[in-house]
């Protein structure tokens, strides 16, 4: 977005602006733990509202957690970026009370397209693997409230 802003600072400023207007993520209880250029970490503690009829964390919340980390990571460079697609593989269930952590990392970027991998864990145990495809949209306005300088 601008060459005079340090990359780590830019990533945090963008993430904070996104978070301030993201009712879906904050309403679900997703927390931003860390963000930097091309990476992000989010967390969600599984509460009763996240549990499905089988007594485990609903897959939609696992996807939301991973997708949130992906969104912070792919917007961390300061150019408005959206998802072009995403898929998730569920490997193990999350349980009531589990602290789920999603870690997103940029894998490849060509032009305006990027690929990000996100691993969702409880401790050292992998629950899900998510792959997101991003597309930067330089003409899209930045998140509301984003102030640089």
Backbone as a ProteinNet text record, in pm:
[ID]
protein_1_A
[PRIMARY]
XXXXXXXXXXXXXXXXXXXXXXXXXXXXXXXXXXXXXXXXXXXXXXXXXXXXXXXXXXXXXXXXXXXXXXXXXXXXXXXXXXXXXXXXXXXXXXXXXXXXXXXXXXXXXXXXXXXXXXXXXXXXXXXXXXXXXXXXXXXXXXXXXXXXX
[TERTIARY]
83.7	0	87.6	190	280.4	418.3	520.8	657.4	712.3	652.1	707.3	656.8	578.2	527.5	599	654.6	724.8	628.3	672.5	581.5	504.6	569.6	499.5	390.2	423.6	327.2	209.5	238.9	133.3	39.4	95.6	13.6	-81.4	-31.1	-115.2	-222.5	-185.2	-283.4	-397.2	-362.2	-464.9	-553.8	-491.9	-568.9	-662.8	-615.1	-699.4	-817.4	-793.6	-903.4	-1004	-954.3	-1044.2	-1127.2	-1060.2	-1127.1	-1235.9	-1212.4	-1309.3	-1442.2	-1440.3	-1565.4	-1609.7	-1552.9	-1583.8	-1672.6	-1802.2	-1897.4	-1902.1	-1881.7	-1889.3	-1780.3	-1657.5	-1544.9	-1549.9	-1568.3	-1570.2	-1692.1	-1804.6	-1925.1	-1911.7	-1830.2	-1807.7	-1707.2	-1635	-1537.6	-1395.9	-1370.3	-1235.9	-1149.1	-1029.7	-934.4	-815.3	-762.6	-638.3	-523.6	-431.4	-318.9	-192.8	-166.5	-44.6	-67.6	4.5	-2.5	128.5	167.5	286.2	275.8	372	364.9	349.8	233.4	208	177.3	146.9	118.3	21	-49.2	-139	-174.1	-209.9	-253.9	-383.1	-484	-611.1	-640	-731.7	-764	-913.8	-966.8	-1106.9	-1117	-1179.3	-1206.6	-1346.4	-1356.8	-1484.3	-1579.8	-1690.4	-1795.8	-1918.4	-2018	-2140.2	-2202.9	-2195.7	-2256.5	-2184.2	-2062.1	-1984.2	-2002.3	-2073.6	-2083.6	-2205.9	-2186	-2295.7	-2370.4	-2458.4	-2540.2	-2463.3	-2339.6	-2254.8	-2168.9	-2184.6	-2109.3	-1966.4	-1936.4	-1802.9	-1816.2	-1703.5	-1705.1	-1756.4	-1854.2	-1911.4	-1802.2	-1797.3	-1697.4	-1699.2	-1815.1	-1824	-1740.6	-1731.5	-1648.7	-1500	-1463.9	-1324.9	-1287.2	-1377.9	-1354.2	-1343.6	-1434.7	-1433.4	-1302.3	-1256.3	-1130.7	-1014.1	-1005.4	-897.8	-910.1	-1030.7	-1053.5	-1018.8	-1040.3	-1005.5	-854.4	-780.3	-633.8	-586.2	-645.4	-615	-640.2	-753.3	-788.5	-688.1	-651.7	-553.2	-418	-378.1	-248.2	-244.3	-348.1	-341.3	-365.8	-419.6	-435.9	-320.5	-227.6	-121.6	-23.2	-24.7	67.4	10	-117.9	-177.9	-259.3	-266.7	-351.7	-477.1	-593.4	-718.4	-718.1	-745.7	-738.8	-859.3	-915.1	-1032.4	-1001.2	-1086.6	-1071.5	-1121.3	-1042.5	-1084.5	-1136.2	-1107	-1154.3	-1084.1	-1139.2	-1078.6	-1137.6	-1055.9	-1105.8	-1039.9	-1109.4	-1060.2	-1073.4	-976.3	-981.5	-989.5	-1098.6	-1117.4	-1050.3	-959.4	-883.6	-924.7	-954	-996.4	-1098.2	-1183.8	-1283.1	-1226.5	-1282.5	-1256.8	-1363.4	-1328.9	-1420.2	-1449.8	-1559.9	-1599	-1481.5	-1445.7	-1336.4	-1200.3	-1186.9	-1058.5	-1022.9	-894.9	-846	-787.4	-859.4	-817.5	-729.4	-619.5	-528.2	-506.5	-528.5	-508.3	-389.3	-294.3	-173.6	-171.8	-177.9	-179.3	-42.9	-0.3	127.2	114.5	171.4	178.4	268.9	221.2	300.6	353.5	269.8	308.7	228.9	295.4	228.5	278.9	184.7	217.4	120.7	174.2	88.4	-8.3	-137.7	-240.1	-296.9	-244.1	-295.8	-200	-257.2	-176	-235.5	-151.4	-193.7	-142.9	-234.3	-203	-245.4	-161.4	-196.7	-221.9	-325.4	-362.8	-378.9	-310.1	-323	-396.4	-500.4	-576.3	-534.8	-492.2	-443.5	-508.8	-504.2	-524.3	-393.1	-315.7	-180.4	-99.5	-43.2	35.4	-47.2	-174.8	-261.1	-328.5	-309	-369.1	-513.9	-605.6	-747.1	-789.7	-730.9	-773.7	-662.5	-666.9	-576.5	-663	-634.8	-710.5	-615.3	-660.4	-583.9	-672.3	-621.9	-696.3	-626.3	-706.9	-657	-703.8	-610.8	-644.2	-628	-694.7	-683.2	-680.5	-571.3	-565.6	-648.1	-712.6	-799.3	-756.6	-651.7	-599.3	-702.9	-805.2	-906.7	-1009.1	-1009.6	-1103.4	-1054.9	-1145.3	-1102.6	-1046.4	-956.9	-903.7	-1013.2	-989.2	-1088.2	-1121.9	-1247.5	-1284.6	-1196	-1154.3	-1075.6	-926.1	-879.8	-736.3	-667	-578.9	-505	-356.2	-288.4	-144.3	-73.2	46.9	124.9	186.2
-118.2	0	123.7	124.5	238	190.5	248.2	204.5	257.7	360.2	420.4	358.6	252.3	186	51.7	27.3	-97	-214.4	-325.6	-436.6	-496.9	-516.8	-573	-477.5	-349.1	-248.3	-240.6	-245.1	-241.7	-360.7	-479.7	-600	-584.7	-530.9	-512	-406	-297	-191.6	-240.9	-314.7	-369.8	-466.5	-557.3	-657.3	-591.5	-489.7	-421.7	-351.4	-291.8	-227.6	-331.7	-444	-551.4	-602.6	-628.3	-685.2	-592.6	-464	-368.3	-370.8	-414.1	-415.5	-556.8	-658.6	-798.7	-860.8	-841.3	-893.7	-1046	-1109.4	-1255.8	-1321.4	-1277.1	-1337	-1305.9	-1178.3	-1142.6	-1202.5	-1206.7	-1265.2	-1413.4	-1481.5	-1625	-1650.9	-1545.6	-1562.3	-1584.1	-1560.9	-1577.7	-1460.4	-1492.8	-1392	-1388.6	-1269.9	-1254	-1262.5	-1355.2	-1376.2	-1309.4	-1325.3	-1271.9	-1248.7	-1151.7	-1124.7	-1060.5	-1090.1	-1030.6	-1048.8	-1001.7	-1013.4	-1159.2	-1189.6	-1323.4	-1431.2	-1391	-1491.5	-1434.2	-1525.4	-1484.5	-1604.9	-1576.3	-1680	-1632.9	-1720.5	-1693.4	-1805.1	-1774.9	-1871.8	-1868.3	-1984.7	-1997.2	-2105	-2071.2	-2171.7	-2225.4	-2356.7	-2420.2	-2408.5	-2337.5	-2319.2	-2399.3	-2404.4	-2480.6	-2436.4	-2308.1	-2259.3	-2307	-2361.5	-2410.4	-2559.8	-2628.4	-2774.2	-2817.4	-2918.6	-2969.8	-3084.1	-3149.2	-3257.1	-3382	-3393	-3506.1	-3474.3	-3352.6	-3315	-3270.9	-3238.4	-3190.3	-3054.8	-2986.8	-2855.3	-2865.6	-2784.5	-2781.8	-2746.1	-2815.9	-2791.1	-2649.7	-2587	-2448.5	-2354.4	-2382.1	-2298.5	-2324.4	-2449.6	-2478.2	-2404.1	-2404.9	-2333.3	-2183	-2129.6	-1985.9	-1946.2	-2025.8	-1997.7	-1994.7	-2097.6	-2104.9	-1992.1	-1965.4	-1860.6	-1723.3	-1702.9	-1575.6	-1555.9	-1660.1	-1651	-1623.4	-1691.6	-1671.4	-1526.3	-1470.7	-1333	-1233	-1249.9	-1159.5	-1172	-1294.5	-1316.9	-1256.8	-1280.2	-1233.8	-1084.2	-1020.1	-874.2	-802.5	-877.9	-821.8	-732.1	-734.9	-652.5	-514.7	-493.2	-362.2	-341.6	-442	-434.4	-515.3	-458.5	-531	-661.3	-769.6	-903.8	-983.8	-1061.8	-1144.1	-1290.9	-1377.5	-1520.4	-1550.1	-1625.9	-1676.9	-1819.8	-1879.2	-2014.5	-2068.7	-2174.1	-2237.4	-2374.6	-2462.4	-2595.8	-2640.9	-2729.7	-2776	-2927.6	-2989.2	-3132.3	-3145.2	-3208.4	-3230.5	-3362.4	-3359.8	-3479.3	-3537.6	-3448.3	-3489.5	-3388.6	-3429.2	-3334.2	-3244.8	-3124	-3036.7	-3064.5	-3050	-3080.8	-2957	-2961	-2853.5	-2820.1	-2691.2	-2645.9	-2642.1	-2706.8	-2704.1	-2562.5	-2529.6	-2404	-2435.6	-2395.6	-2420	-2304.8	-2336.5	-2234.9	-2261.4	-2157.3	-2166.1	-2080.6	-2140.8	-2070.3	-2068.7	-1947.6	-1929.8	-1882	-1935.6	-1895.3	-1889.1	-1783.9	-1770.6	-1879.3	-1948.8	-2053.3	-2008	-1935.8	-1893.9	-1771.6	-1682.1	-1562.6	-1532.8	-1516.7	-1483.1	-1374	-1257.3	-1145.8	-1112.4	-1114.1	-1081.3	-1204.3	-1322.8	-1447.9	-1504.6	-1560.8	-1621.7	-1751.9	-1834.7	-1960.3	-1958.7	-1986.5	-1987.9	-2121.3	-2176.3	-2296.1	-2257.6	-2318	-2292.4	-2427.1	-2443.1	-2563.5	-2526.3	-2604	-2583.9	-2694.1	-2652.2	-2747.3	-2724.8	-2829	-2821.4	-2872.6	-2783.6	-2822.1	-2863.3	-2981.9	-3033.8	-3118.9	-3140.8	-3226.9	-3148.4	-3194.3	-3128.7	-3175.1	-3077.5	-3108.3	-3091	-2992.4	-2964.2	-2894.8	-2913.4	-2843.6	-2769.3	-2642.6	-2553.6	-2496.9	-2489.7	-2420.4	-2312.2	-2189.5	-2076.3	-2016.6	-1974.3	-1906.3	-1761.5	-1668.8	-1527.6	-1455	-1340.5	-1251.9	-1109.3	-1039	-899.2	-813	-712.4	-621.7	-478.9	-429.2	-296.8	-184.8	-200.8	-96	-97.7	-203.9	-213.3	-123.5	-47.8	38.3	-45.1	13.5	-58.1	-73.3	-155.1	-169.4	-33.1	-13.5	113.4	141.8	265	304.3	283.1	225.2	202.1	335.6	370.4	496.5	462.3	511	489.2	622.8	614.8	737.7	759.5
0	0	0	86	90	132.8	70.3	95.8	227.8	285.6	406.5	536.6	529.1	648.5	662.6	780.1	808.9	791.1	725.9	691.5	809.6	924	1040.4	1088.6	1095	1137.1	1040	911.7	811	828.3	847.1	864.4	983.2	1096	1214.6	1191.5	1126.9	1101	1012.2	908.4	819.6	897.2	973.9	1049	1149.9	1219.2	1317.4	1250.5	1133.9	1060.4	1011.3	960.3	915.6	1033.2	1142.9	1261	1313.9	1309.7	1362.5	1287.8	1162.7	1085.6	1048.8	1112.3	1080.1	1187.5	1173.5	1272	1272.8	1157.9	1150.5	1234.7	1215.7	1286.7	1435.4	1468.3	1609.8	1680.2	1611.2	1669	1698.3	1620.4	1641.6	1752.7	1795.2	1901.8	1852.7	1724.7	1669.8	1715.2	1764.8	1810.2	1715.5	1691.5	1617.2	1716.5	1694.1	1784.9	1732	1603	1544.1	1395.8	1340.3	1197.1	1154.2	1032.9	973	823.1	748.4	602.7	556.9	498.4	445	546.8	668.6	773.1	875.3	944.1	1052.4	1138	1262.5	1356.6	1421.1	1420.6	1487	1586.6	1679.9	1786	1813	1850.4	1889.2	1996.2	2108.7	2210.4	2185.1	2167.7	2134	2251.9	2229.3	2329.5	2285.7	2371.8	2342.9	2209.7	2176.9	2052.4	1927.7	1941.5	1827.5	1802.6	1892.4	1887.9	1807.1	1721.7	1638.3	1707.9	1635.9	1690.3	1729.4	1687.3	1725.7	1846.9	1900	2019.1	1990.8	1864.1	1828	1759.3	1745	1681.7	1538.2	1504.7	1370.3	1269.1	1157.9	1054.9	1001.5	1002.5	956.4	1041.1	1170.6	1257.2	1233.8	1205	1169.8	1041.9	944	818.4	845.3	925.6	958	1025.2	1118.5	1187.4	1089.1	1004.5	905.1	803.4	757.7	658.7	714.9	842.2	905.7	907.8	944.1	941.6	799.2	703.4	561	520.7	560.4	524.4	580.5	707.5	766.7	695.4	665.8	600.7	460.7	381.5	242.5	229.1	330.2	327.9	398.1	452.4	535.8	461.6	329.4	250.8	220.8	258	242	116.5	30.6	-88	-60.2	-85.9	-61.6	-140.9	-69.8	-127.4	-81.6	-172.5	-142.4	-171.8	-122.8	-150.8	-291.1	-364.5	-494.9	-478.8	-365.1	-336.2	-214	-161	-44.7	-23.6	30	63.7	192.7	261.2	390.5	398.3	461.7	492.7	643.8	690.9	833.8	869.3	964.9	1001.1	1136.1	1231.6	1365.6	1415.7	1508.8	1560.3	1670.4	1677.1	1791	1896.2	2020.6	2130.9	2214	2283.4	2373.2	2465.3	2472.2	2557	2489.4	2372.8	2301.6	2258.4	2266.1	2210.7	2073	1969.2	1831.8	1785.8	1720.6	1668.8	1520.4	1439.3	1294.7	1256.3	1185.8	1142	990.4	932	786.2	737.9	622.1	562.8	411.9	354.7	210.4	154.3	53.7	-11.2	-146.6	-221.7	-356.4	-396.2	-468.8	-516.6	-657.6	-749.1	-887	-930.9	-962.5	-1001	-889.2	-920.3	-820.8	-750.2	-780.5	-722.8	-619.2	-512.7	-408.7	-360.1	-302	-239.3	-95.8	-3.5	139.1	198.4	284.9	359.7	504.4	561.6	700.2	770.7	881.7	963.6	1091.4	1125.2	1248.4	1345.4	1464.7	1565	1700.7	1781.2	1925.6	1982.5	2042.1	2085.6	1963.9	1969.3	1857	1761.6	1794	1714.2	1602.1	1478.9	1362.8	1347.6	1342.5	1322.8	1177.8	1109.4	972.7	895.8	763.6	671.7	570.2	552.9	464.6	360.8	237	133.1	74.3	78.1	25	-96	-190.6	-310	-303.6	-315.7	-301.9	-434.8	-440.7	-557.4	-504.8	-530.9	-487.6	-582.4	-524.1	-599.1	-561.7	-628.3	-592	-600	-683.4	-696.4	-582.8	-501.4	-389.1	-274.9	-214.9	-103.1	13.1	91.6	208.4	313.9	415.8	522.9	583.2	623.1	686.6	807.1	820.5	936.9	923.8	812.6	797.3	773.5	865.1	856.2	854.4	753.9	741.5	756.4	806.2	814.1	947.8
[MASK]
+++++++++++++++++++++++++++++++++++++++++++++++++++++++++++++++++++++++++++++++++++++++++++++++++++++++++++++++++++++++++++++++++++++++++++++++++++++

